[in-house]
């Protein structure tokens, strides 16, 4: 079985340039979000992450043709210590394999009757927003059978169903 991190190139050594380590981390975050191994590449504005205090650098990871933009903000805490924050710039990757697999895994114990909308193999969607895709499970309430509708979104750890449950990818 291929792990998600196995889809990435080898992790750079601790003494590798900061930009190289950061791009690898962004690729890892993007694959985790997609929930399935895929081909990735990554670049930053100006070719590198600025380590100047107060600087923000935009970097883009391409996952199977879909672009996800990340922002790296650098701040200086003391003479010897710097800190940076990585934030998603509003884009996410949704994969059909992740939606179908995680829905089955999370809801198979709730109902044996599960279904989801047709989800494209790979789709760019808004980060942490309703994707417009839904999954359903069959439920019986007061003797009446019905489908319970679950909206699908994508967060940092991948697919999220409306109940806020998200798989841990790594």
MMTF fields as JSON, N, C-alpha, C and O atoms, coordinates in Angstrom:
{
  "mmtfVersion": "1.0.0",
  "mmtfProducer": "UNKNOWN",
  "numBonds": 679,
  "numAtoms": 680,
  "numGroups": 170,
  "numChains": 1,
  "numModels": 1,
  "chainsPerModel": [1],
  "groupsPerChain": [170],
  "chainIdList": ["A"],
  "bondAtomList": [4, 2, 8, 6, 12, 10, 16, 14, 20, 18, 24, 22, 28, 26, 32, 30, 36, 34, 40, 38, 44, 42, 48, 46, 52, 50, 56, 54, 60, 58, 64, 62, 68, 66, 72, 70, 76, 74, 80, 78, 84, 82, 88, 86, 92, 90, 96, 94, 100, 98, 104, 102, 108, 106, 112, 110, 116, 114, 120, 118, 124, 122, 128, 126, 132, 130, 136, 134, 140, 138, 144, 142, 148, 146, 152, 150, 156, 154, 160, 158, 164, 162, 168, 166, 172, 170, 176, 174, 180, 178, 184, 182, 188, 186, 192, 190, 196, 194, 200, 198, 204, 202, 208, 206, 212, 210, 216, 214, 220, 218, 224, 222, 228, 226, 232, 230, 236, 234, 240, 238, 244, 242, 248, 246, 252, 250, 256, 254, 260, 258, 264, 262, 268, 266, 272, 270, 276, 274, 280, 278, 284, 282, 288, 286, 292, 290, 296, 294, 300, 298, 304, 302, 308, 306, 312, 310, 316, 314, 320, 318, 324, 322, 328, 326, 332, 330, 336, 334, 340, 338, 344, 342, 348, 346, 352, 350, 356, 354, 360, 358, 364, 362, 368, 366, 372, 370, 376, 374, 380, 378, 384, 382, 388, 386, 392, 390, 396, 394, 400, 398, 404, 402, 408, 406, 412, 410, 416, 414, 420, 418, 424, 422, 428, 426, 432, 430, 436, 434, 440, 438, 444, 442, 448, 446, 452, 450, 456, 454, 460, 458, 464, 462, 468, 466, 472, 470, 476, 474, 480, 478, 484, 482, 488, 486, 492, 490, 496, 494, 500, 498, 504, 502, 508, 506, 512, 510, 516, 514, 520, 518, 524, 522, 528, 526, 532, 530, 536, 534, 540, 538, 544, 542, 548, 546, 552, 550, 556, 554, 560, 558, 564, 562, 568, 566, 572, 570, 576, 574, 580, 578, 584, 582, 588, 586, 592, 590, 596, 594, 600, 598, 604, 602, 608, 606, 612, 610, 616, 614, 620, 618, 624, 622, 628, 626, 632, 630, 636, 634, 640, 638, 644, 642, 648, 646, 652, 650, 656, 654, 660, 658, 664, 662, 668, 666, 672, 670, 676, 674],
  "bondOrderList": [1, 1, 1, 1, 1, 1, 1, 1, 1, 1, 1, 1, 1, 1, 1, 1, 1, 1, 1, 1, 1, 1, 1, 1, 1, 1, 1, 1, 1, 1, 1, 1, 1, 1, 1, 1, 1, 1, 1, 1, 1, 1, 1, 1, 1, 1, 1, 1, 1, 1, 1, 1, 1, 1, 1, 1, 1, 1, 1, 1, 1, 1, 1, 1, 1, 1, 1, 1, 1, 1, 1, 1, 1, 1, 1, 1, 1, 1, 1, 1, 1, 1, 1, 1, 1, 1, 1, 1, 1, 1, 1, 1, 1, 1, 1, 1, 1, 1, 1, 1, 1, 1, 1, 1, 1, 1, 1, 1, 1, 1, 1, 1, 1, 1, 1, 1, 1, 1, 1, 1, 1, 1, 1, 1, 1, 1, 1, 1, 1, 1, 1, 1, 1, 1, 1, 1, 1, 1, 1, 1, 1, 1, 1, 1, 1, 1, 1, 1, 1, 1, 1, 1, 1, 1, 1, 1, 1, 1, 1, 1, 1, 1, 1, 1, 1, 1, 1, 1, 1],
  "groupList": [{"groupName": "UNK", "atomNameList": ["N", "CA", "C", "O"], "elementList": ["N", "C", "C", "O"], "formalChargeList": [0, 0, 0, 0], "bondAtomList": [1, 0, 2, 1, 3, 2], "bondOrderList": [1, 1, 2], "singleLetterCode": "X", "chemCompType": "L-PEPTIDE LINKING"}],
  "groupTypeList": [0, 0, 0, 0, 0, 0, 0, 0, 0, 0, 0, 0, 0, 0, 0, 0, 0, 0, 0, 0, 0, 0, 0, 0, 0, 0, 0, 0, 0, 0, 0, 0, 0, 0, 0, 0, 0, 0, 0, 0, 0, 0, 0, 0, 0, 0, 0, 0, 0, 0, 0, 0, 0, 0, 0, 0, 0, 0, 0, 0, 0, 0, 0, 0, 0, 0, 0, 0, 0, 0, 0, 0, 0, 0, 0, 0, 0, 0, 0, 0, 0, 0, 0, 0, 0, 0, 0, 0, 0, 0, 0, 0, 0, 0, 0, 0, 0, 0, 0, 0, 0, 0, 0, 0, 0, 0, 0, 0, 0, 0, 0, 0, 0, 0, 0, 0, 0, 0, 0, 0, 0, 0, 0, 0, 0, 0, 0, 0, 0, 0, 0, 0, 0, 0, 0, 0, 0, 0, 0, 0, 0, 0, 0, 0, 0, 0, 0, 0, 0, 0, 0, 0, 0, 0, 0, 0, 0, 0, 0, 0, 0, 0, 0, 0, 0, 0, 0, 0, 0, 0],
  "groupIdList": [1, 2, 3, 4, 5, 6, 7, 8, 9, 10, 11, 12, 13, 14, 15, 16, 17, 18, 19, 20, 21, 22, 23, 24, 25, 26, 27, 28, 29, 30, 31, 32, 33, 34, 35, 36, 37, 38, 39, 40, 41, 42, 43, 44, 45, 46, 47, 48, 49, 50, 51, 52, 53, 54, 55, 56, 57, 58, 59, 60, 61, 62, 63, 64, 65, 66, 67, 68, 69, 70, 71, 72, 73, 74, 75, 76, 77, 78, 79, 80, 81, 82, 83, 84, 85, 86, 87, 88, 89, 90, 91, 92, 93, 94, 95, 96, 97, 98, 99, 100, 101, 102, 103, 104, 105, 106, 107, 108, 109, 110, 111, 112, 113, 114, 115, 116, 117, 118, 119, 120, 121, 122, 123, 124, 125, 126, 127, 128, 129, 130, 131, 132, 133, 134, 135, 136, 137, 138, 139, 140, 141, 142, 143, 144, 145, 146, 147, 148, 149, 150, 151, 152, 153, 154, 155, 156, 157, 158, 159, 160, 161, 162, 163, 164, 165, 166, 167, 168, 169, 170],
  "secStructList": [7, 7, 7, 1, 4, 4, 4, 1, 7, 7, 7, 7, 7, 6, 6, 1, 7, 2, 2, 2, 2, 2, 2, 2, 2, 2, 2, 2, 2, 2, 2, 2, 2, 2, 6, 1, 7, 7, 7, 3, 3, 3, 3, 3, 4, 4, 4, 1, 7, 7, 7, 1, 6, 6, 7, 3, 3, 3, 3, 3, 3, 3, 3, 6, 6, 3, 3, 3, 3, 3, 3, 3, 3, 3, 3, 3, 7, 1, 1, 1, 7, 3, 3, 3, 3, 3, 3, 3, 7, 1, 3, 3, 3, 3, 3, 2, 2, 2, 2, 2, 2, 2, 2, 2, 2, 2, 2, 6, 6, 6, 7, 1, 7, 3, 3, 3, 7, 7, 7, 7, 1, 3, 3, 3, 3, 3, 6, 6, 1, 7, 7, 1, 7, 3, 3, 3, 3, 3, 3, 3, 3, 6, 6, 3, 3, 3, 3, 3, 3, 3, 3, 3, 3, 3, 3, 6, 6, 3, 3, 3, 3, 6, 6, 7, 7, 5, 7, 7, 7, 7],
  "xCoordList": [0.847, 0.0, 0.889, 1.835, 0.584, 1.348, 0.814, -0.39, 1.719, 1.288, 1.267, 1.878, 0.569, 0.516, 1.895, 2.253, 2.68, 4.003, 4.932, 5.922, 4.64, 5.427, 5.286, 6.086, 4.274, 4.07, 4.99, 5.066, 5.681, 6.536, 7.984, 8.382, 8.772, 10.209, 10.758, 10.073, 11.983, 12.548, 12.555, 12.775, 12.312, 12.316, 13.726, 14.694, 13.849, 15.175, 15.812, 15.118, 17.119, 17.865, 17.663, 17.288, 17.912, 17.761, 18.648, 18.317, 19.773, 20.677, 20.403, 21.155, 19.324, 18.945, 18.458, 18.037, 18.508, 18.012, 16.56, 15.758, 16.246, 14.923, 13.831, 12.807, 14.029, 13.015, 12.747, 11.59, 13.779, 13.618, 12.808, 11.909, 13.123, 12.39, 10.934, 10.025, 10.727, 9.374, 8.535, 7.372, 9.106, 8.361, 7.974, 6.887, 8.857, 8.517, 7.349, 6.426, 7.392, 6.308, 4.979, 3.936, 5.005, 3.788, 3.246, 2.034, 4.136, 3.708, 3.052, 2.028, 3.645, 3.092, 1.693, 0.773, 1.537, 0.232, -0.811, -1.969, -0.398, -1.317, -1.739, -2.915, -0.807, -1.146, -2.063, -3.001, -1.804, -2.673, -4.088, -5.071, -4.173, -5.471, -6.207, -7.409, -5.494, -6.098, -6.508, -7.454, -5.796, -6.156, -5.765, -6.16, -4.995, -4.549, -3.249, -3.078, -2.336, -1.068, -1.314, -2.252, -0.465, -0.584, 0.686, 1.528, 0.829, 2.005, 1.935, 0.922, 3.037, 3.076, 4.327, 5.336, 4.223, 5.381, 5.11, 3.969, 6.167, 5.987, 6.974, 8.125, 6.496, 7.335, 6.913, 5.811, 7.816, 7.51, 7.759, 8.563, 7.052, 7.288, 8.756, 9.287, 9.408, 10.801, 11.77, 12.968, 11.271, 12.135, 12.539, 13.173, 12.184, 12.544, 11.65, 11.005, 11.628, 10.866, 11.722, 12.868, 11.147, 11.868, 11.885, 10.85, 13.078, 13.224, 13.367, 13.776, 13.033, 13.094, 11.929, 10.799, 12.171, 11.082, 9.972, 10.237, 8.745, 7.589, 7.266, 6.219, 8.135, 7.918, 6.91, 6.855, 6.12, 5.19, 5.499, 5.628, 5.616, 5.901, 4.758, 4.301, 4.305, 3.291, 3.97, 4.883, 3.536, 4.05, 2.865, 1.781, 3.087, 2.027, 2.458, 3.548, 1.589, 1.789, 0.78, -0.407, 1.259, 0.372, 0.233, 1.219, -1.002, -1.324, -2.182, -3.319, -1.642, -2.383, -3.075, -4.217, -2.383, -2.898, -3.678, -3.957, -4.041, -4.785, -3.825, -2.988, -3.943, -3.045, -3.626, -4.81, -2.757, -3.103, -2.059, -0.861, -2.512, -1.596, -1.496, -2.491, -0.253, 0.043, 0.779, 1.446, 0.66, 1.331, 2.252, 1.836, 3.513, 4.478, 4.853, 5.444, 4.502, 4.792, 5.898, 5.813, 6.934, 8.099, 8.081, 7.754, 8.434, 8.581, 9.809, 10.156, 10.442, 11.64, 11.222, 10.631, 11.532, 11.161, 12.281, 12.035, 13.51, 14.679, 15.854, 15.691, 17.034, 18.209, 18.516, 18.978, 18.266, 18.623, 17.426, 17.614, 16.221, 15.051, 14.103, 13.706, 13.752, 12.768, 11.574, 11.704, 10.439, 9.238, 8.53, 8.631, 7.825, 7.041, 5.73, 5.62, 4.749, 3.434, 3.077, 3.295, 2.533, 2.07, 0.551, -0.048, -0.072, -1.534, -1.979, -1.294, -3.138, -3.716, -4.348, -4.969, -4.188, -4.705, -6.109, -6.539, -6.821, -8.222, -8.531, -9.686, -7.508, -7.75, -7.466, -6.612, -8.197, -8.012, -8.149, -8.599, -7.755, -7.889, -8.84, -8.678, -9.822, -10.778, -10.569, -10.475, -10.493, -10.379, -11.538, -11.971, -12.026, -13.129, -12.729, -13.515, -11.52, -11.061, -11.113, -11.504, -10.724, -10.744, -12.178, -12.484, -13.049, -14.44, -15.095, -15.643, -15.035, -15.716, -15.126, -15.865, -13.804, -13.147, -13.411, -13.72, -13.29, -13.489, -14.955, -15.27, -15.857, -17.276, -17.623, -18.305, -17.159, -17.428, -16.832, -17.493, -15.587, -14.901, -15.628, -15.771, -16.085, -16.72, -18.182, -18.661, -18.895, -20.34, -20.792, -21.978, -19.87, -20.25, -20.837, -21.685, -20.401, -20.953, -22.309, -23.037, -22.657, -23.937, -25.034, -26.169, -24.671, -25.64, -24.911, -23.764, -25.569, -25.001, -25.411, -24.991, -26.219, -26.681, -26.087, -26.572, -25.028, -24.297, -24.25, -24.236, -24.226, -24.057, -23.5, -23.685, -22.82, -22.272, -22.539, -22.713, -22.567, -22.636, -21.443, -20.462, -21.53, -20.374, -19.391, -19.7, -18.202, -17.156, -16.064, -15.664, -15.566, -14.472, -13.254, -13.078, -12.414, -11.213, -10.4, -9.986, -10.17, -9.443, -10.133, -10.423, -10.392, -11.086, -10.535, -10.319, -10.311, -9.957, -11.223, -12.197, -11.216, -12.385, -11.915, -10.717, -12.86, -12.53, -12.191, -12.847, -11.163, -10.688, -11.701, -12.17, -12.038, -12.939, -14.331, -14.983, -14.787, -16.112, -16.871, -16.259, -18.182, -19.005, -18.62, -18.601, -18.317, -17.895, -19.074, -18.893, -20.274, -21.435, -21.674, -22.706, -20.728, -20.889, -21.471, -21.238, -22.236, -22.876, -22.789, -22.724, -22.79, -22.932, -24.162, -24.596, -24.718, -25.905, -25.789, -25.117, -26.467, -26.626, -28.098, -28.817, -28.537, -29.928, -30.118, -29.295, -31.218, -31.535, -33.022, -33.826, -33.369, -34.774, -35.084, -34.481, -36.034, -36.456, -37.963, -38.732, -38.373, -39.792, -40.409, -41.548, -39.63, -40.142, -40.137, -40.543, -39.686, -39.684, -38.252, -37.369, -38.036, -36.711, -36.49, -37.392, -35.249, -34.92, -33.412, -32.643, -33.009, -31.591, -31.16, -31.836, -30.04, -29.488, -28.374, -27.425, -28.501, -27.584, -26.4, -26.589, -25.184, -23.965, -23.154, -22.605, -23.061, -22.226, -20.741, -20.303, -19.987, -18.558, -17.754, -18.074, -16.71, -15.76, -14.353, -14.187, -13.339, -11.947, -11.224, -11.268, -10.558, -9.761, -8.313, -7.895, -7.563, -6.128, -5.8, -4.803, -6.637, -6.373, -7.183, -7.241, -7.807, -8.531, -10.024, -10.508, -10.744, -12.198, -12.812, -12.407, -13.797, -14.545, -16.029, -16.507, -16.74, -18.182, -18.842, -18.201, -20.085, -20.725, -20.682, -20.917, -20.386, -20.299, -18.935, -18.668, -18.069, -16.758, -15.719, -14.586, -16.084, -15.129, -14.18, -14.612, -12.906, -11.869, -10.854, -10.436, -10.452, -9.46, -8.087, -7.758, -7.295, -5.89, -5.138, -5.168, -4.469, -3.866, -2.499, -2.145, -1.737, -0.396, -0.231, 0.844],
  "yCoordList": [-1.191, 0.0, 1.25, 1.343, 2.189, 3.424, 4.411, 4.657, 4.975, 5.991, 7.333, 7.502, 8.278, 9.606, 10.234, 10.82, 10.122, 10.726, 10.005, 10.588, 8.74, 8.006, 8.56, 8.233, 9.4, 10.005, 11.202, 11.737, 11.617, 12.798, 12.408, 11.27, 13.358, 13.089, 12.957, 13.314, 12.451, 12.329, 13.675, 14.722, 13.63, 14.853, 15.437, 14.707, 16.751, 17.383, 17.28, 17.249, 17.228, 17.185, 18.483, 19.504, 18.435, 19.611, 20.774, 21.937, 20.457, 21.53, 21.996, 22.808, 21.482, 21.935, 23.376, 23.818, 24.117, 25.503, 25.579, 24.678, 26.666, 26.86, 26.733, 26.099, 27.319, 27.253, 25.807, 25.427, 25.005, 23.602, 22.845, 22.075, 23.061, 22.39, 22.849, 22.05, 24.158, 24.709, 24.19, 23.836, 24.141, 23.622, 22.161, 21.745, 21.381, 19.989, 19.938, 19.142, 20.781, 20.826, 21.225, 20.67, 22.169, 22.587, 21.456, 21.257, 20.722, 19.568, 18.526, 17.943, 18.295, 17.335, 17.773, 16.957, 19.059, 19.583, 19.426, 19.108, 19.648, 19.56, 18.111, 17.849, 17.179, 15.762, 15.307, 14.545, 15.759, 15.419, 15.938, 15.252, 17.144, 17.74, 16.916, 16.678, 16.483, 15.702, 14.312, 13.724, 13.788, 12.512, 11.296, 10.178, 11.494, 10.374, 10.782, 11.948, 9.834, 10.19, 10.786, 10.403, 11.72, 12.343, 13.065, 13.33, 13.385, 14.091, 15.558, 16.228, 16.049, 17.44, 18.145, 17.519, 19.449, 20.323, 21.572, 21.838, 22.342, 23.523, 24.615, 24.343, 25.861, 27.028, 28.17, 28.177, 29.132, 30.333, 31.564, 31.541, 32.644, 33.93, 34.299, 34.213, 34.704, 35.112, 33.958, 34.18, 32.715, 31.549, 31.101, 30.056, 31.872, 31.44, 32.115, 33.125, 31.527, 32.089, 33.183, 32.948, 34.374, 35.473, 35.254, 35.005, 35.352, 35.179, 36.532, 36.594, 37.602, 38.941, 39.128, 38.772, 39.675, 39.917, 40.759, 41.792, 40.302, 40.994, 40.611, 41.003, 39.856, 39.476, 38.336, 37.449, 38.385, 37.307, 36.841, 37.652, 35.533, 34.95, 34.027, 33.218, 34.154, 33.247, 32.085, 32.288, 30.88, 29.682, 28.88, 28.889, 28.193, 27.419, 25.971, 25.681, 25.061, 23.639, 23.208, 23.52, 22.496, 21.931, 20.442, 19.706, 20.017, 18.613, 18.112, 18.552, 17.193, 16.612, 17.692, 17.516, 18.802, 19.879, 20.955, 22.0, 20.742, 21.732, 22.529, 21.953, 23.849, 24.707, 25.053, 25.362, 24.991, 25.376, 26.396, 26.113, 27.575, 28.645, 28.717, 28.631, 28.879, 28.998, 30.302, 30.813, 30.836, 32.072, 31.774, 31.168, 32.208, 32.023, 33.4, 34.204, 33.667, 34.965, 34.794, 33.948, 35.612, 35.521, 36.644, 37.785, 36.316, 37.364, 37.055, 35.892, 38.077, 37.923, 38.05, 39.054, 37.036, 37.06, 37.635, 38.468, 37.187, 37.691, 37.677, 37.328, 38.053, 38.048, 36.667, 36.556, 35.625, 34.277, 33.432, 32.313, 33.93, 33.11, 33.793, 34.941, 33.077, 33.553, 32.606, 31.445, 33.096, 32.29, 32.56, 33.652, 31.572, 31.778, 31.018, 30.038, 31.491, 30.862, 30.506, 31.298, 29.323, 28.883, 28.888, 28.258, 29.587, 29.609, 29.314, 29.638, 28.695, 28.422, 29.707, 30.449, 29.97, 31.2, 31.046, 31.874, 29.999, 29.87, 28.791, 28.62, 28.05, 26.987, 25.627, 25.493, 24.623, 23.253, 22.29, 22.663, 21.055, 19.985, 18.938, 18.473, 18.577, 17.535, 16.37, 16.569, 15.147, 13.969, 13.016, 12.84, 12.412, 11.457, 10.298, 9.867, 9.791, 8.64, 8.95, 8.099, 10.152, 10.538, 10.665, 10.18, 11.31, 11.472, 10.112, 9.835, 9.26, 7.972, 7.094, 6.47, 7.048, 6.203, 6.645, 5.825, 7.944, 8.437, 8.404, 8.185, 8.618, 8.537, 7.098, 6.868, 6.147, 4.752, 4.41, 3.788, 4.816, 4.507, 5.11, 4.454, 6.351, 7.037, 6.662, 6.691, 6.311, 6.103, 4.66, 4.367, 3.747, 2.36, 1.753, 0.864, 2.217, 1.734, 2.331, 1.802, 3.424, 4.102, 3.473, 3.302, 3.132, 2.583, 1.742, 2.025, 0.729, -0.08, 0.475, -0.041, 1.511, 2.127, 3.525, 4.474, 3.633, 4.892, 5.269, 4.401, 6.57, 7.038, 8.458, 9.2, 8.816, 10.163, 10.653, 9.86, 11.973, 12.569, 12.081, 11.595, 12.213, 11.953, 13.087, 14.253, 12.736, 13.713, 13.535, 12.401, 14.618, 14.477, 13.826, 13.919, 13.168, 12.528, 13.521, 13.211, 14.711, 15.782, 17.093, 17.363, 17.906, 19.174, 20.24, 19.973, 21.435, 22.565, 23.137, 23.391, 23.342, 23.873, 24.936, 25.081, 25.669, 26.661, 25.944, 24.974, 26.431, 25.856, 26.107, 27.231, 25.061, 25.147, 25.678, 26.3, 25.438, 25.884, 24.679, 23.694, 24.759, 23.716, 23.581, 24.572, 22.366, 22.135, 22.01, 22.035, 21.876, 21.62, 20.13, 19.735, 19.294, 17.839, 17.352, 17.93, 16.265, 15.71, 14.191, 13.559, 13.628, 12.182, 11.976, 12.879, 10.767, 10.463, 9.067, 8.19, 8.889, 7.555, 7.359, 8.312, 6.089, 5.766, 5.642, 5.057, 6.205, 6.171, 5.921, 6.248, 5.346, 5.141, 5.916, 5.681, 6.844, 7.641, 7.436, 7.677, 6.992, 6.731, 5.809, 6.003, 4.799, 3.823, 4.294, 3.548, 5.514, 6.051, 6.108, 6.695, 5.495, 5.496, 6.822, 7.364, 7.332, 8.575, 8.632, 7.925, 9.479, 9.723, 10.942, 11.97, 10.833, 11.951, 12.553, 11.864, 13.833, 14.527, 15.111, 15.783, 14.857, 15.327, 16.154, 15.586, 17.484, 18.305, 17.964, 17.546, 18.149, 17.841, 19.133, 19.982, 19.278, 20.389, 19.821, 18.628, 20.673, 20.24, 21.2, 22.416, 20.642, 21.428, 20.985, 20.28, 21.39, 21.114, 19.622, 19.217, 18.804, 17.37, 16.58, 15.353, 17.253, 16.553, 16.782, 17.816, 15.778, 15.843, 16.033, 15.396, 16.922, 17.147, 17.023, 17.618, 16.243, 16.127, 17.101, 17.539, 17.446, 18.54, 18.379, 19.341, 17.182, 16.989, 17.41, 17.271, 17.932, 18.391, 17.297, 17.56, 16.052, 14.954, 15.017, 15.15, 14.924, 14.975, 13.874, 13.659, 13.172, 12.114, 12.699, 13.793, 11.974, 12.338, 11.659, 10.434, 12.434, 11.903, 11.28, 10.34, 11.773, 11.238, 10.633, 10.126],
  "zCoordList": [0.0, 0.0, 0.0, 0.782, -0.864, -0.946, 0.082, 0.153, 0.879, 1.829, 1.125, 0.07, 1.707, 1.104, 1.032, 0.01, 2.104, 2.096, 1.13, 0.689, 0.785, -0.187, -1.593, -2.469, -1.822, -3.135, -3.354, -4.46, -2.306, -2.38, -2.637, -2.387, -3.136, -3.228, -1.806, -0.847, -1.658, -0.31, 0.42, -0.189, 1.725, 2.523, 2.546, 2.759, 2.326, 2.35, 3.735, 4.751, 3.757, 5.019, 5.786, 5.21, 7.09, 7.944, 7.503, 7.735, 6.869, 6.436, 4.997, 4.459, 4.371, 3.025, 3.111, 4.18, 2.003, 2.022, 2.517, 2.271, 3.213, 3.794, 2.735, 2.986, 1.565, 0.51, 0.106, -0.072, -0.042, -0.431, 0.626, 0.286, 1.895, 2.98, 3.025, 3.25, 2.806, 2.847, 1.685, 1.876, 0.488, -0.666, -0.459, -0.858, 0.164, 0.448, 1.438, 1.269, 2.467, 3.457, 2.801, 3.145, 1.87, 1.171, 0.297, 0.216, -0.35, -1.142, -0.238, -0.594, 0.929, 1.887, 2.336, 2.389, 2.657, 3.068, 1.955, 2.225, 0.719, -0.409, -0.664, -0.92, -0.599, -0.776, 0.36, 0.125, 1.58, 2.709, 2.468, 2.749, 1.95, 1.654, 0.593, 0.717, -0.445, -1.519, -1.04, -1.565, -0.043, 0.538, -0.272, 0.059, -1.328, -2.15, -2.845, -3.2, -3.041, -3.7, -5.082, -5.781, -5.458, -6.771, -7.138, -6.28, -8.404, -8.896, -8.469, -8.67, -7.873, -7.419, -7.928, -8.252, -7.984, -8.202, -7.377, -7.002, -7.093, -6.246, -6.633, -6.972, -6.577, -6.859, -5.942, -5.393, -5.791, -5.009, -5.864, -6.795, -5.53, -6.19, -6.012, -4.904, -7.082, -6.995, -6.827, -6.657, -6.873, -6.81, -5.421, -5.277, -4.376, -3.019, -1.994, -2.272, -0.795, 0.317, 0.958, 1.34, 1.067, 1.713, 3.218, 3.837, 3.796, 5.246, 5.945, 7.105, 5.247, 5.832, 6.802, 6.466, 7.992, 8.942, 8.296, 7.68, 8.449, 7.885, 6.453, 5.937, 5.795, 4.398, 4.292, 5.143, 3.233, 2.917, 1.503, 0.586, 1.333, 0.027, -0.357, 0.45, -1.587, -2.117, -2.819, -3.621, -2.526, -3.177, -3.709, -3.125, -4.817, -5.444, -5.587, -6.081, -5.149, -5.362, -6.421, -6.326, -7.416, -8.423, -8.132, -8.098, -7.924, -7.649, -8.794, -8.963, -9.581, -10.707, -11.544, -11.969, -11.777, -12.623, -11.894, -12.482, -10.636, -9.86, -8.99, -8.295, -9.026, -8.249, -6.882, -6.745, -5.876, -4.515, -4.073, -4.091, -3.679, -3.287, -1.769, -1.049, -1.308, 0.114, 0.343, -0.556, 1.533, 1.911, 3.089, 4.076, 2.977, 4.062, 4.573, 3.852, 5.828, 6.44, 7.475, 8.365, 7.338, 8.211, 9.225, 8.898, 10.464, 11.48, 12.324, 12.532, 12.795, 13.61, 15.076, 15.475, 15.866, 17.273, 18.134, 19.006, 17.886, 18.611, 17.642, 16.472, 18.121, 17.257, 16.684, 15.548, 17.454, 17.019, 16.585, 16.108, 16.736, 16.496, 15.522, 15.718, 14.486, 13.518, 13.553, 13.941, 13.156, 13.115, 11.795, 11.237, 11.311, 10.095, 10.215, 10.952, 9.475, 9.462, 8.03, 7.113, 7.844, 6.527, 6.568, 7.44, 5.641, 5.564, 4.143, 3.173, 4.046, 2.743, 2.229, 2.99, 0.932, 0.347, -0.236, -1.038, 0.159, -0.241, -1.256, -1.645, -1.695, -2.672, -2.051, -1.176, -2.519, -2.03, -3.203, -4.287, -2.965, -3.953, -3.394, -2.266, -4.185, -3.824, -4.777, -5.988, -4.24, -5.097, -4.834, -3.695, -5.897, -5.776, -4.88, -4.036, -5.053, -4.266, -2.771, -1.972, -2.399, -0.993, -0.47, 0.619, -1.233, -0.805, -0.6, 0.466, -1.63, -1.556, -0.453, 0.308, -0.368, 0.626, 2.053, 2.917, 2.299, 3.67, 4.073, 5.243, 3.118, 3.476, 3.863, 4.862, 3.084, 3.419, 4.784, 5.616, 5.011, 6.274, 7.478, 8.51, 7.347, 8.472, 8.693, 9.827, 7.624, 7.758, 7.559, 7.71, 7.222, 7.029, 8.302, 8.225, 9.46, 10.724, 11.044, 11.884, 10.387, 10.616, 9.756, 10.201, 8.513, 7.573, 6.536, 6.191, 6.051, 4.959, 3.598, 2.563, 3.597, 2.35, 2.242, 2.859, 1.447, 1.283, -0.185, -1.057, -0.456, -1.827, -1.805, -0.841, -2.878, -3.031, -4.444, -5.37, -4.596, -5.927, -6.733, -6.171, -8.045, -8.901, -8.668, -8.918, -8.188, -7.91, -8.961, -9.227, -9.571, -10.536, -9.878, -8.664, -10.681, -10.141, -9.32, -8.203, -9.867, -9.174, -9.52, -10.686, -8.501, -8.723, -7.78, -6.598, -8.296, -7.46, -6.849, -7.557, -5.541, -4.827, -3.834, -3.59, -3.27, -2.242, -0.942, -0.564, -0.267, 0.996, 2.1, 2.276, 2.842, 3.997, 3.647, 4.486, 2.425, 1.975, 1.413, 0.999, 1.399, 0.802, -0.672, -1.402, -1.106, -2.493, -3.444, -4.662, -2.904, -3.749, -3.944, -4.487, -3.506, -3.577, -2.255, -1.193, -2.359, -1.17, -1.177, -2.231, 0.009, 0.198, 1.066, 1.78, 0.992, 1.783, 2.376, 1.835, 3.507, 4.075, 4.399, 4.7, 4.331, 4.615, 6.119, 6.823, 6.591, 8.011, 8.18, 7.307, 9.296, 9.608, 10.882, 11.929, 10.778, 11.923, 12.082, 11.152, 13.264, 13.554, 12.496, 12.072, 12.08, 11.12, 9.678, 8.787, 9.431, 8.067, 7.532, 8.158, 6.374, 5.75, 5.029, 4.391, 5.15, 4.443, 4.212, 4.863, 3.284, 3.031, 3.832, 3.812, 4.535, 5.29, 4.428, 4.052, 4.125, 3.218, 3.988, 5.002, 3.511, 4.158, 3.156, 2.211, 3.332, 2.445, 2.609, 3.681, 1.543, 1.516, 1.379, 0.547, 2.195, 2.046, 2.195, 2.447, 2.039, 2.161, 3.085, 2.897, 4.087, 5.023, 4.985, 4.067, 5.965, 6.007, 5.976, 5.378, 6.619, 6.68, 5.669, 5.753, 4.718, 3.667, 3.717, 4.179, 3.224, 3.116, 4.499, 5.471, 4.563, 5.799, 5.451, 4.485, 6.253, 6.073, 7.037, 7.992, 6.819, 7.571, 9.075, 9.806, 9.549, 10.984, 11.532, 12.726, 10.642, 11.073, 11.175, 11.579, 10.811, 10.899, 9.724, 8.579, 9.995, 8.972, 9.216, 10.354, 8.162, 8.359, 8.656, 8.197, 9.418, 9.614, 8.484, 8.366, 7.66, 6.454, 6.648, 5.937, 7.579, 7.741, 9.103, 9.427]
}
